XYZ file of C-alpha atoms in Angstrom:
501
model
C 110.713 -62.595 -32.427
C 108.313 -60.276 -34.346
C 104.914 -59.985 -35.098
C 103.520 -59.625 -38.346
C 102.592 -56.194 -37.548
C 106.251 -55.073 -36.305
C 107.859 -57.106 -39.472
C 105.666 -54.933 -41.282
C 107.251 -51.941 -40.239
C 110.253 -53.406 -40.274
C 109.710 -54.000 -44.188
C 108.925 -50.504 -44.870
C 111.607 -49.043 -43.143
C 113.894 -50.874 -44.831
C 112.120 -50.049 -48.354
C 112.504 -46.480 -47.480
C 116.342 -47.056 -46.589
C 117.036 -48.709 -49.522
C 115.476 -46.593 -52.049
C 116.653 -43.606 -50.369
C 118.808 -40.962 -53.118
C 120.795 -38.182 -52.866
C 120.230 -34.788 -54.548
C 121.248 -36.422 -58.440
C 118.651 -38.967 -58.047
C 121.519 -41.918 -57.687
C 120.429 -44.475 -55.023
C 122.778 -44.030 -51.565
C 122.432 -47.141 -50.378
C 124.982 -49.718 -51.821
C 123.218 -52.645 -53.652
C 125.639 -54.936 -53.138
C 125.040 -53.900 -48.734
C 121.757 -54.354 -49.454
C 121.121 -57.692 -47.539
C 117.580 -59.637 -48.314
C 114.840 -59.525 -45.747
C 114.137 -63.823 -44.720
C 111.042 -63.450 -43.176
C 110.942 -66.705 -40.971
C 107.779 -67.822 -39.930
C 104.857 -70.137 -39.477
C 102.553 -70.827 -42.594
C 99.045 -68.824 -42.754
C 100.097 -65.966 -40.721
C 100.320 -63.212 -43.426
C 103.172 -62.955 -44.638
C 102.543 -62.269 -48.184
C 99.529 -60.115 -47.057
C 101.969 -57.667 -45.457
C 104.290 -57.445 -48.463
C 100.943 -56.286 -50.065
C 99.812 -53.939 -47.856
C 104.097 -52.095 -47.886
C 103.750 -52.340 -51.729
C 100.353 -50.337 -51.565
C 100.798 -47.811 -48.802
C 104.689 -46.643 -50.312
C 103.221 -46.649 -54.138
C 105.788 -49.650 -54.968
C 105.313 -52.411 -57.417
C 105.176 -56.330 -56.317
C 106.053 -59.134 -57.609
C 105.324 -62.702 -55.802
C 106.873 -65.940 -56.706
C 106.294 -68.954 -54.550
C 109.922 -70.962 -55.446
C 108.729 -74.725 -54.717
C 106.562 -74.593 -58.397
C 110.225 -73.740 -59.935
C 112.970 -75.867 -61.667
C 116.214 -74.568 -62.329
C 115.259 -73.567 -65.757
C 112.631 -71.367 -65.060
C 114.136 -69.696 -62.479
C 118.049 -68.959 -64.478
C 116.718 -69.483 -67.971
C 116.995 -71.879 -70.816
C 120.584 -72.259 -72.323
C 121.166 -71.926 -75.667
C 124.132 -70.841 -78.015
C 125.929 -68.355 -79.126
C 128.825 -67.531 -81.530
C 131.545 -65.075 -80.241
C 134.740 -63.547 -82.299
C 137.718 -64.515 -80.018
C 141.675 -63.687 -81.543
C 140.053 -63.951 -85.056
C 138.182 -67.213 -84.710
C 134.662 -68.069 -83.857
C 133.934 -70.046 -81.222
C 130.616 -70.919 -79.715
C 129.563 -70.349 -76.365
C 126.331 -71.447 -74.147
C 124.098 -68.149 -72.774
C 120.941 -68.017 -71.057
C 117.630 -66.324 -72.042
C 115.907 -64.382 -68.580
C 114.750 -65.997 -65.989
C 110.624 -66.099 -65.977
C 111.320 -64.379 -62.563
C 113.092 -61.522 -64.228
C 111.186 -61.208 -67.018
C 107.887 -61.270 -64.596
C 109.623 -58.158 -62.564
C 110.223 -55.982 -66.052
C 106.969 -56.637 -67.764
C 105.372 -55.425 -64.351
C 107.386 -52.279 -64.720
C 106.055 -51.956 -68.429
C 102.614 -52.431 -67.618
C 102.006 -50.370 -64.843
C 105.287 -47.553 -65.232
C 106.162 -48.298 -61.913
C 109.997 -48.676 -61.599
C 110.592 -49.505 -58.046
C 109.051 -52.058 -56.158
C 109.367 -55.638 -53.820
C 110.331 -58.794 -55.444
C 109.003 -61.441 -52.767
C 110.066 -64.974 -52.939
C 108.211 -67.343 -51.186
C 109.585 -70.678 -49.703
C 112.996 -69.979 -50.067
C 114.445 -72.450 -48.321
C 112.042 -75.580 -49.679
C 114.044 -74.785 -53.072
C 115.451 -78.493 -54.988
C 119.175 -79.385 -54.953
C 119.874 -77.892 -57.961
C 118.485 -74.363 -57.216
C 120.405 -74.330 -54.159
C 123.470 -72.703 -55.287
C 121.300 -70.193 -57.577
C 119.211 -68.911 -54.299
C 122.936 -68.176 -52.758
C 123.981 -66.303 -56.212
C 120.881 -64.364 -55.976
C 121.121 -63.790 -51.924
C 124.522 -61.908 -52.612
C 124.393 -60.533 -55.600
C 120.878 -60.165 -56.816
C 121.117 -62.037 -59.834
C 119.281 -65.058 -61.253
C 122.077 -66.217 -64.049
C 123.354 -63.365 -65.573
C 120.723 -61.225 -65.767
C 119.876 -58.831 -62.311
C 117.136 -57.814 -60.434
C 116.312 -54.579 -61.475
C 117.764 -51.623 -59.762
C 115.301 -49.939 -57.662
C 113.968 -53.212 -56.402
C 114.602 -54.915 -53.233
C 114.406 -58.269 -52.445
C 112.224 -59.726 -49.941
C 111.789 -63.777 -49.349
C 109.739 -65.592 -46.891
C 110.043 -69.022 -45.605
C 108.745 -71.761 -43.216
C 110.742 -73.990 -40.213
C 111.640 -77.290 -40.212
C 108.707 -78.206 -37.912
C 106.044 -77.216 -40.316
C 107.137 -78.299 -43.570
C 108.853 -81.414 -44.345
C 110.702 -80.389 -47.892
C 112.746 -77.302 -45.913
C 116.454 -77.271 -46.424
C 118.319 -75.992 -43.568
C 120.629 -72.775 -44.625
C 124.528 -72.937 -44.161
C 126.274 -70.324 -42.838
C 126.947 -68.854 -45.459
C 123.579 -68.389 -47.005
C 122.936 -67.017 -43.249
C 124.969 -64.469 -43.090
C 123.750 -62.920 -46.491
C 120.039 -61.716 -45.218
C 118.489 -60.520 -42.871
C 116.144 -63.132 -40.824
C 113.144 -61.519 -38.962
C 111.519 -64.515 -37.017
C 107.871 -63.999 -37.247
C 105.338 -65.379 -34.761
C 101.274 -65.739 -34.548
C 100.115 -62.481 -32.145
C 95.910 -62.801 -32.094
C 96.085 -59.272 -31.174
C 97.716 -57.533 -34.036
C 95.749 -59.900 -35.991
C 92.388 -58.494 -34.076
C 93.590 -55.432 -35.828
C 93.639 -56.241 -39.236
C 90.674 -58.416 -38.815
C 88.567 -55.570 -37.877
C 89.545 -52.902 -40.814
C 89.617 -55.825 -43.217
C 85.641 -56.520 -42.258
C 86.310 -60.289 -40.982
C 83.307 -62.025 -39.757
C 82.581 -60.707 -36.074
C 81.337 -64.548 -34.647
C 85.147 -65.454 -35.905
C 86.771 -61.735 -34.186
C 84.327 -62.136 -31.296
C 85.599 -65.938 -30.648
C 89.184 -64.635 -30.821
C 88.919 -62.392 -28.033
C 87.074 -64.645 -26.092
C 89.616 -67.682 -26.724
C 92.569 -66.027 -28.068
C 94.599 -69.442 -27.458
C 92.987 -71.007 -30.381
C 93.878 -68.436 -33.144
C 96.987 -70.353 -33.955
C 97.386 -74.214 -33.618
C 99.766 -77.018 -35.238
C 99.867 -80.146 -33.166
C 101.502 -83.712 -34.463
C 98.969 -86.204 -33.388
C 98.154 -90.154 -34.363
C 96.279 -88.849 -37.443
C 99.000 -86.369 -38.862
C 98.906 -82.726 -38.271
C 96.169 -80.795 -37.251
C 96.432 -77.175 -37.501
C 94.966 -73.816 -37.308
C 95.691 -70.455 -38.698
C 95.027 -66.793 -39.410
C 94.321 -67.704 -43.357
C 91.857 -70.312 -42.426
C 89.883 -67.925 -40.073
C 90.093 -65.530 -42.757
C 89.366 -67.817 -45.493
C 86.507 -69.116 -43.269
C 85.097 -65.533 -42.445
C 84.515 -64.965 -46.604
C 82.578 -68.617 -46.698
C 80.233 -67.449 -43.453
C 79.240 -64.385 -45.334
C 78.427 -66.070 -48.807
C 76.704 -68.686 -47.148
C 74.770 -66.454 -44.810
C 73.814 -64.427 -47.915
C 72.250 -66.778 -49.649
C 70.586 -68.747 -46.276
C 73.279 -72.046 -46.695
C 73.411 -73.499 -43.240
C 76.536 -73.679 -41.548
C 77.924 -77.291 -40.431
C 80.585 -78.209 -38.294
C 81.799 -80.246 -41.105
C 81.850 -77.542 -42.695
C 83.921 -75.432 -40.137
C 86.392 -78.668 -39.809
C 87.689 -78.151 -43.776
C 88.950 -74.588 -42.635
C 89.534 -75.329 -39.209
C 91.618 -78.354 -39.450
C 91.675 -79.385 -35.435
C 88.476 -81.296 -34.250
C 87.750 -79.607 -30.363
C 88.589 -76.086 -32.591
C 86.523 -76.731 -35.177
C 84.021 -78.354 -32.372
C 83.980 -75.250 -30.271
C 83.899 -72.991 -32.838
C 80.729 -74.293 -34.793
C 78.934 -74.001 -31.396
C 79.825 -70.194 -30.958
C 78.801 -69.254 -33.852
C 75.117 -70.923 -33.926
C 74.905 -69.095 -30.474
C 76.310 -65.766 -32.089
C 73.676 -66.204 -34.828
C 70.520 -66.767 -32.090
C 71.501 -63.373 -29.879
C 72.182 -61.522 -32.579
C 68.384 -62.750 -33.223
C 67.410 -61.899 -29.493
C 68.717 -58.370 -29.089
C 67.564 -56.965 -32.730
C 70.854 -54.538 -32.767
C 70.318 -53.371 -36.347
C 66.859 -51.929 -34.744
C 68.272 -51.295 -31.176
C 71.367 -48.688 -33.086
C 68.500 -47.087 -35.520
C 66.103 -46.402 -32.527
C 63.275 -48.555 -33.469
C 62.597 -49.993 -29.853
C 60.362 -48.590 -27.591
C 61.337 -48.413 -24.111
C 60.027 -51.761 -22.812
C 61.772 -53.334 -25.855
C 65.006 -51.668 -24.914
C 64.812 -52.184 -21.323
C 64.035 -56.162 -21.895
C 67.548 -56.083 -24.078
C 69.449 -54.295 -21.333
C 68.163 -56.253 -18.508
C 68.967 -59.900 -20.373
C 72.222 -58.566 -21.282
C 73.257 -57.546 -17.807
C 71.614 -60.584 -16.173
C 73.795 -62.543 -19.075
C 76.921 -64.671 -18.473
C 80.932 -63.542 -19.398
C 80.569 -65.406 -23.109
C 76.943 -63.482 -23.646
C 78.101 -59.813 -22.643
C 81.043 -60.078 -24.803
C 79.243 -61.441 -27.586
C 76.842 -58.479 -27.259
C 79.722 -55.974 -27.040
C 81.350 -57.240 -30.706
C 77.107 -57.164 -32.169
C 77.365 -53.500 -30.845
C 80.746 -52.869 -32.792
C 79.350 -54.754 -35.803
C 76.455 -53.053 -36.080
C 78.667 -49.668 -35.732
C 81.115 -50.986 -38.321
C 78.413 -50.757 -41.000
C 77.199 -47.523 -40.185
C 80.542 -46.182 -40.601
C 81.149 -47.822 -43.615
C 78.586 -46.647 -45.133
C 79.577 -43.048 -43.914
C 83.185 -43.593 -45.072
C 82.289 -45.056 -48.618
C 79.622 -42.096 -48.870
C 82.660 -39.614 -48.515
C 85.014 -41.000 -50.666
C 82.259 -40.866 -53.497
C 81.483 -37.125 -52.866
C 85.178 -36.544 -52.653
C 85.746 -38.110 -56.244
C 82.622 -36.348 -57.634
C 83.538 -32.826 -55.960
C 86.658 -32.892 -57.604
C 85.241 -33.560 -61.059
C 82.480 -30.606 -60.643
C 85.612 -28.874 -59.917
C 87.271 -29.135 -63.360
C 83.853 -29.135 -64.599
C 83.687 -25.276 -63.165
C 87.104 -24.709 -64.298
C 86.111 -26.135 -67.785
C 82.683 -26.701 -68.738
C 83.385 -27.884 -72.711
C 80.790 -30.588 -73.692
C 79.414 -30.608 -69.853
C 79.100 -33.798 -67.691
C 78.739 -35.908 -70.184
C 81.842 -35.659 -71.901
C 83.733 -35.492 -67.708
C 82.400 -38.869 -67.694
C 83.653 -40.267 -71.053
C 87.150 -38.457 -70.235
C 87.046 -39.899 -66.276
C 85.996 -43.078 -67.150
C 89.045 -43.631 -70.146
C 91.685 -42.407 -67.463
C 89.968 -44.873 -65.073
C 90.283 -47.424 -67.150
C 94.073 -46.962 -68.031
C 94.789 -46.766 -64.357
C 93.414 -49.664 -63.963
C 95.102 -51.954 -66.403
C 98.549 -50.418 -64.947
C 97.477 -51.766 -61.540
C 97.225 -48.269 -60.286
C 94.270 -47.861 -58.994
C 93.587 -49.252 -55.647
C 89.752 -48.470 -54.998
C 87.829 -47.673 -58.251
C 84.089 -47.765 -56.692
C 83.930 -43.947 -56.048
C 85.218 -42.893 -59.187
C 82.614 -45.385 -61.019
C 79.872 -43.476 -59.200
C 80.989 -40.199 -59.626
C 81.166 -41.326 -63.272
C 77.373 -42.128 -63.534
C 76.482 -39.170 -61.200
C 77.967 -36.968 -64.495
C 76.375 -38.706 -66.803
C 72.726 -38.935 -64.732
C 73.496 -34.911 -64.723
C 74.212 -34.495 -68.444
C 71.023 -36.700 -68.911
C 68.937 -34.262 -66.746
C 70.563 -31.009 -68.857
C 69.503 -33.249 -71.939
C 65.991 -33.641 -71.033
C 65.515 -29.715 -69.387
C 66.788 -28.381 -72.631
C 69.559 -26.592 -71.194
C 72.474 -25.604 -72.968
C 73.764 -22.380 -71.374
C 77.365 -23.425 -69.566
C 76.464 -20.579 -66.583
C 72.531 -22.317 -66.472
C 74.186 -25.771 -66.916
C 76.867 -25.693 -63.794
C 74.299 -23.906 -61.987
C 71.630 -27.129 -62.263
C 74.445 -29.242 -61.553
C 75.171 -27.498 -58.331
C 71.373 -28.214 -57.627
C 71.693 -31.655 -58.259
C 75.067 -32.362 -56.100
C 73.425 -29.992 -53.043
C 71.150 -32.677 -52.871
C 73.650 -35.325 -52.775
C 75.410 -33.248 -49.937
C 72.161 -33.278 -47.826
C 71.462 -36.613 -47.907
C 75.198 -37.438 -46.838
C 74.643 -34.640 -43.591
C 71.285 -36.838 -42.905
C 73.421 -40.027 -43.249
C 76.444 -38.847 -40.820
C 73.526 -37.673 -38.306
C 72.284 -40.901 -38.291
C 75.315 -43.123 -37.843
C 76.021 -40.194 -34.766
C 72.821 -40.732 -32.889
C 73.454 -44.544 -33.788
C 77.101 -44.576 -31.992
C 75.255 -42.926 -29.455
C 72.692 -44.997 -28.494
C 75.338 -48.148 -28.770
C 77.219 -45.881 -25.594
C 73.434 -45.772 -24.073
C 73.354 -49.363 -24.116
C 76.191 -50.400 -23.118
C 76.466 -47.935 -19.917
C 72.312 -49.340 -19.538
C 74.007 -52.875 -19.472
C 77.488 -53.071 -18.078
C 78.443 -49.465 -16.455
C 81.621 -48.877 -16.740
C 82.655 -52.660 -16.560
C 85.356 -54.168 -18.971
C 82.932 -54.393 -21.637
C 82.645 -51.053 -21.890
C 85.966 -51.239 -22.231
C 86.045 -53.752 -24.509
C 83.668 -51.303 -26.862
C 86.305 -48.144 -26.828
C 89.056 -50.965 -27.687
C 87.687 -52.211 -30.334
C 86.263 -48.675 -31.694
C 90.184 -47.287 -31.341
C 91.002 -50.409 -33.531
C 88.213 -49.849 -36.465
C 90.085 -46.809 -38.536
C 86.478 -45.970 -40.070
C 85.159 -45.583 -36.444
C 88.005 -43.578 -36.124
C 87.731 -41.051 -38.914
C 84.419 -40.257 -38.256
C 84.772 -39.486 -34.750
C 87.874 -37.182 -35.524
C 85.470 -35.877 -38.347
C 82.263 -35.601 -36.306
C 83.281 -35.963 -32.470
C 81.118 -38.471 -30.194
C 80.198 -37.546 -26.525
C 79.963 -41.383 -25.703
C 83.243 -42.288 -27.117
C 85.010 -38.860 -25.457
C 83.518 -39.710 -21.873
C 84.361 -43.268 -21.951
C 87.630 -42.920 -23.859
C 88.869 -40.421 -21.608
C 88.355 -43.118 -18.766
C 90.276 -45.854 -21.068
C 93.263 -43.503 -21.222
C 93.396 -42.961 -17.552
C 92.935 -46.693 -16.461
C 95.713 -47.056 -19.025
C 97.941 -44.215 -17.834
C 97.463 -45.288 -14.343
C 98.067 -49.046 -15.174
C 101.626 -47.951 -17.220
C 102.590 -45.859 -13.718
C 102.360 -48.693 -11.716
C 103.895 -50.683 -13.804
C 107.135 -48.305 -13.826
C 106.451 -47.464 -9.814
C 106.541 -51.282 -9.452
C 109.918 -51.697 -11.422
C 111.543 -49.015 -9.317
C 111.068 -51.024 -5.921
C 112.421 -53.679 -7.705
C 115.795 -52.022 -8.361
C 115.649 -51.084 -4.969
């Protein structure tokens, strides 16, 4: 068994093998060796998220089918005839137009001029009796009718067992030994992972950790099923912060339609009025910018400390989400200057019309990229984009028309961009600072201070800014981390050697 995390990598390394070529540019890998990845799984764990996230990070294309909403039609084509010459007579024979699925994987390619990519199949095996013999045609030799998969593309499918979908079909032996299976499992940790870079609610994160046994449940009981999983806590997480935004109470009710298993849904509701009053009672948005005075701070520490197991951990995960916005502020803040340093660049290199026409030139390229699919994060390039064109306005109204004067104000302008970003990282410093204070005020060097290193190690914003900026809290009490974790992996091994003895 796998987790999603490890079937990840397992995905990617088998992307790279397959679209591995020699020195011509031919692909080495055989196609017809090229076995399809079965991911084999329970529903709502990510599967399709991590086909995503190998598509993005190896600059691949993706296309997604889900096979269940298919007939045999759409999936080999319509027939319809043709007339052939044969020995001097014409005869008329049946073809097929493309499969939709085909067709779907080549107009990708045209709109977005990427020719290699992942063609994921979902609920392979919940496929109707008639589709069955197609799915075995396609496992071996990559074709849907008689048209192929494109070269270049690799075939990935997904589906669920028996126990947790009535409509699966159970694969011969055949169909077997013609992919690869990868049994996937639920793993709250690796999930705690990808929770925390993809900005899921902390009361659902800081639950998790506190009753990791409820992250993934399907039970048969005298109602039906009742189930929960990673998409409804993620699904759930979006609704918290909409409704929190605009001041919509949160019900239990409301919980249950995400969290489909009463004493879940039950328990969970609780935690997260709770979660809402202390992050009420200990003010961390003021506590991290340095707003309290001493009494106030002191009061905080001393009711944290004095505070039961489900409090202190709960105050730990307000620390790291009050961090986590800091630092993505900080992070989003750089990518921006990056995307408008590198425009003042060419500007430099070529001044031409000035800003104004950068902008016009950045924004059509922008657009292009994204109507191919191609560009994964446009927000920094849209506000480099009005950054040139609030320049060129400024040229505009100071009459200045000189390139050498022109690049010159500009420089002005974006040096004052640059402080403000050295006044922002100094700020989210002494702010990951005084969370360290806190914590070491509240809990020493007790496992929620260990708790706070973990879940700063897991947060890749966190991360980059500490390799960027260095933190003397995270160095003292990460070094201690790595030691308690050294020292627990030696006796671990020192243990398995008296064993053997």
């Amino acid at each position: 068994m796998m987790n999603i995390k490890e079937a990840k990598n397992e995905i990617a390394n088998t992307l790279r093998a397959y679209l591995r070529k020699d020195a011509a540019g031919n692909y080495c890998f055989p196609r017809v060796r090229q076995r399809p990845i079965l991911l084999m799984g329970p529903p709502g764990i990510g599967k399709t998220a991590i086909l995503e996230q190998v598509a993005r990070e190896n600059g691949v294309g993706l296309v997604a089918y889900t096979l269940t909403h298919h007939t045999r039609q759409s999936a080999v084509g319509l027939p319809k005839i043709e007339t052939l010459a044969f020995n001097g007579q014409e005869i008329q024979v049946t073809q097929y137009t493309m499969s939709e699925i085909i067709a779907a994987v080549y107009a990708y390619m045209a709109r977005t001029g990427k020719k290699e990519g992942i063609l994921f199949l979902d609920e392979i095996n919940c496929v109707s009796e008639t589709l069955a013999p197609t799915m075995l045609e396609l496992l071996q030799n990559k074709t849907f009718g008689s048209h192929s998969v494109p070269e270049g593309w690799i075939l990935v499918t997904a589906g669920n067992p028996p126990q947790y979908n009535k409509s699966v079909r159970t694969f011969d032996v055949a169909t077997l030994d013609r992919v690869r299976t990868i049994p996937v499992e639920p793993d709250c940790g690796v999930w705690q992972e990808y929770a925390q870079a993809s900005g899921v609610h902390g009361a659902i994160r800081s639950y998790l950790a506190i009753r990791p046994e409820q992250f993934y449940l399907v039970e048969d009981g005298e109602q039906g099923k009742s189930f929960v999983t990673a998409r409804g806590w993620e699904d759930l997480s979006e609704l918290l912060g909409s409704y929190e935004a605009l001041d919509i109470p949160v019900t239990r009710d409301l919980v249950k339609e995400y969290l489909q298993k009463e004493e879940v849904a039950k328990d969970f509701a609780a935690y997260y009025q709770l979660y809402g009053k202390y992050r009420a009672d200990y003010g961390i948005s003021d506590l991290l910018d340095g707003t309290l005075t001493q009494a106030q701070w002191a009061e905080k520490a001393a009711m944290a400390r004095d505070g039961g197991f489900e409090e202190r951990f709960t105050v730990v995960q307000l620390l790291v989400d009050g961090l986590e916005q800091g630092f993505a502020r900080y992070s989003r803040q750089e990518s921006r200057l990056r995307a408008l340093h590198g425009s003042l660049l060419r500007l430099r290199g070529s001044w031409g019309e000035g800003p104004g026409a950068l902008a016009k030139g950045n924004e059509k390229s922008l657009r292009v990229r994204l109507d191919a699919g191609l560009a994964v994060d446009a927000e920094p390039e849209r506000w480099a984009i009005e950054k040139l064109e609030a320049y060129d306005l400024v040229l505009r109204q100071e009459h200045i028309r000189d390139p050498q004067a022109g690049f010159a104000r500009v420089k002005a302008l974006f040096s004052q961009e640059t402080q403000a970003f050295s006044q922002l990282t100094q700020n989210t410093g002494l702010r990951l600072e005084r969370a360290f204070q806190f914590a070491e005020d509240c809990f020493g060097e007790g496992q929620e201070m260990v708790l706070l290193v973990t879940d700063l190690t897991r947060s890749s914003q966190a991360m980059a800014y500490i390799a960027a900026n260095g933190s003397e809290g995270f160095l003292r009490h990460g070094d201690a981390l790595m030691f308690a974790s050294r020292e627990r992996t030696l006796m671990e091994q020192c243990k398995s050697l008296m064993e053997e003895r």
